[in-house]
Amino acid sequence: MKNILKFLAVFIAITVMGIGCTDLDETLEDRLTKDQVTAANVSDLLTELYKTLNDVDGSGADIVFEHTTDILIAPTRGGDWDDNGAWRALHQHKWDSEHSGIGNRYQTYTAGLFSAIDLLQYETSAQQEAEARFIRALYVFWITDGWGQVPMRDPGAALSEDPYVLSGAEAIDFVISECESIISSLPANDNPWVATQAAAHALLAKAYLSRDVFSSDRQSFSFSSDNMSSVISNCDAIINSGNFALESDYFMNFSVDNENSNEIIFSARNTRGIESGGVQGRYYSTLHYNQKPSGWNGFTTLADFYETFEENDVRRSGEVAAVKAASGLDAGLLYGQQYDENGTALEDRAGNPLFFTKESPIISSGTTLETSGIRIMKYTPDYDNVDSPENDLVHFRYADILLMKAEALLRTGDSAGALVIVNQLRSVRNASELASINEDVLLAERARELYDENWRRNDLIRFGKYLDSWDQKEASDAKYLLFPFSASQIASNPNLVQNPGY
């Protein structure tokens, strides 16, 4: 097993980098053949493949899907969080083709994609094949979302061959055809750590909702009634299964026990003290040095987003009893004076009150150098092991299913049906009933419900708002609707074509 996993790691590195050395190809093929991979080995490889879905967050999926939006910003604080302007470039849409954060995210997604492809060359059961194909399709969706081109290999293809490339339209059609082909071979239970039929329905809903966008220039598109009908039918398959429901405790979905949430459809598993996919970075990146745990004092959200919440909306501010007792931390959006577990007011390192301000200048200075900006505390710390927590990384959640159905209804003229769904959700979240709904209202509701879950960029593009100006960002060029490839990525795979404008 050790040799097989080592082979898989080397295979991923070589495939992603595009190395085409014949001698190395022959050496790899000599070390591991299909005959050497047993059914037990395939099971272990599938387990490792699932773990790559946690690597996605550990590598910073939020860098491309949240930091480039109106939800998340990383202010420069003196010499901290500067990195030659890399963080500011994300928020302000000023990145270029050599932005390391974007390039590294592409490498991580393609590594996961090619590990799924690699597994599919071996003899598998029908369910194992379906699970691996689902994960492959999920990576194809993410790469299409970000870059609009997806490098692909056929299972078992020679490593010396350059990966061929799927266009946006080809890639999203691939995701749809794959999920529809494998869904009957996936398990019907609601295990959140396994690709189930519900997970496939969730990915299909996402794919059909984005199909018209991904098949266009992402500026000029209209929503097909057939695609919206498919969104609704896939959402209904999950809703009518009876396996999922909204949680009365919103932050249960992101807690150390979130595998027990009634909302989680598909998540990447973390085991306390043993496995960690980097989900701890969600709280380290935002907490101040003098909070518990001591954080990196980085990311904040914007006042404009905070102000969209009603005061009693539980998604804005809540409490997780174990977290409050251990640290004094609230859950949600941390604004104002911060306290420790004994109720003592905290200070920053200069002795100023640790009072998180609504204003979050992209370059902080003065007395609020360390305290500017409202902090996001959605994945709450696991104090039994803060560095390797139990919180599972959520990929698909029931509330998103409801909102996708509402959006598809709205886009096909059934605003009344959409309003009913959104008000049902808002009632559980202790928000007041809406009198009417339109696209702007629904987009704002998706932000309140799904912030820090890596869907904001996808939403803004689909609603035609991604290029708009927002706090400390001017209206941006259409080229930013797609991320670029670095020069080395294009050189290693000549089938890639640089996206327009870079």
Coordinates of N, CA and C in Angstrom, one line a residue, residues 53-69 72 87 90 101-102 104-106 108-109 142 147 277-278 282 299 393-395 452-457 483:
L53 N -10.3 16.1 -1.2 CA -11.3 17.1 -1.1 C -11.2 18.0 0.1
N54 N -10.4 17.5 1.1 CA -10.0 18.4 2.2 C -8.8 19.2 1.9
D55 N -7.9 18.7 1.0 CA -6.8 19.5 0.6 C -7.2 20.7 -0.1
V56 N -8.4 20.7 -0.8 CA -8.9 21.8 -1.5 C -9.0 23.0 -0.5
D57 N -9.5 22.8 0.7 CA -9.6 23.9 1.6 C -8.3 24.2 2.3
G58 N -7.5 23.2 2.6 CA -6.2 23.4 3.2 C -5.3 24.3 2.3
S59 N -5.5 24.2 1.0 CA -4.7 25.0 0.1 C -5.3 26.4 -0.1
G60 N -6.5 26.6 0.4 CA -7.1 28.0 0.3 C -8.1 28.2 -0.8
A61 N -9.1 27.3 -0.9 CA -10.2 27.5 -1.9 C -10.8 28.9 -1.8
D62 N -10.8 29.5 -0.6 CA -11.4 30.8 -0.4 C -10.6 31.9 -1.1
I63 N -9.3 31.6 -1.4 CA -8.5 32.6 -2.1 C -9.1 32.9 -3.5
V64 N -9.6 31.9 -4.2 CA -10.1 32.2 -5.5 C -11.6 32.5 -5.5
F65 N -12.3 31.8 -4.6 CA -13.8 31.8 -4.7 C -14.4 32.8 -3.6
E66 N -13.7 33.3 -2.7 CA -14.3 34.2 -1.7 C -13.5 35.5 -1.7
H67 N -12.1 35.5 -1.7 CA -11.3 36.7 -1.6 C -11.5 37.6 -2.8
T68 N -12.0 37.1 -3.9 CA -12.2 37.9 -5.1 C -13.6 38.4 -5.2
T69 N -14.3 38.4 -4.0 CA -15.7 38.9 -4.0 C -15.8 40.0 -3.0
L72 N -15.1 38.9 1.4 CA -13.9 38.7 2.2 C -12.7 39.6 1.7
W87 N -2.7 40.0 -1.8 CA -4.0 40.0 -1.2 C -4.9 41.1 -1.7
L90 N -6.4 40.5 -5.2 CA -7.5 39.6 -5.2 C -8.8 40.4 -5.0
G101 N -1.1 32.7 -5.7 CA -2.3 32.2 -5.0 C -3.2 31.5 -6.0
I102 N -3.5 32.2 -7.2 CA -4.3 31.6 -8.2 C -3.7 30.4 -8.8
N104 N -1.4 28.4 -7.6 CA -1.4 27.2 -6.7 C -2.7 26.5 -6.5
R105 N -3.8 27.3 -6.6 CA -5.1 26.7 -6.5 C -5.4 25.9 -7.7
Y106 N -5.0 26.3 -8.9 CA -5.2 25.5 -10.1 C -4.4 24.2 -10.0
T108 N -3.7 22.6 -7.2 CA -4.4 21.7 -6.3 C -5.6 21.0 -6.9
Y109 N -6.4 21.8 -7.6 CA -7.6 21.2 -8.2 C -7.2 20.2 -9.3
W142 N -15.3 22.5 -10.5 CA -14.5 23.6 -9.8 C -13.5 24.3 -10.8
W147 N -11.5 28.6 -14.2 CA -10.6 28.8 -15.4 C -11.2 28.6 -16.7
G277 N -7.7 18.7 7.1 CA -7.7 19.2 5.8 C -7.4 20.7 5.7
G278 N -7.0 21.3 6.8 CA -6.8 22.8 6.8 C -8.0 23.6 7.2
R282 N -9.6 28.4 8.8 CA -10.8 29.3 8.7 C -10.9 30.2 10.0
F299 N -8.1 37.9 7.8 CA -9.2 38.2 7.0 C -10.4 38.8 7.8
L393 N -15.3 19.7 6.4 CA -15.5 20.8 5.4 C -16.7 20.5 4.6
V394 N -17.6 21.5 4.6 CA -18.9 21.3 3.9 C -18.8 21.7 2.5
H395 N -19.2 20.7 1.6 CA -19.3 21.0 0.2 C -20.7 21.3 -0.3
D452 N -18.7 32.4 3.2 CA -17.5 31.6 3.6 C -17.6 30.2 3.3
E453 N -18.5 29.8 2.3 CA -18.6 28.4 1.9 C -18.2 28.3 0.4
N454 N -17.5 29.3 -0.1 CA -16.8 29.2 -1.5 C -17.8 29.2 -2.6
W455 N -19.0 29.8 -2.5 CA -19.9 29.9 -3.6 C -20.2 31.4 -4.0
R456 N -19.6 32.3 -3.3 CA -19.9 33.7 -3.6 C -19.5 34.2 -5.0
R457 N -18.3 33.8 -5.5 CA -17.9 34.2 -6.8 C -18.8 33.6 -7.8
F483 N -10.0 33.1 -14.4 CA -8.6 33.2 -13.9 C -7.6 32.8 -15.0

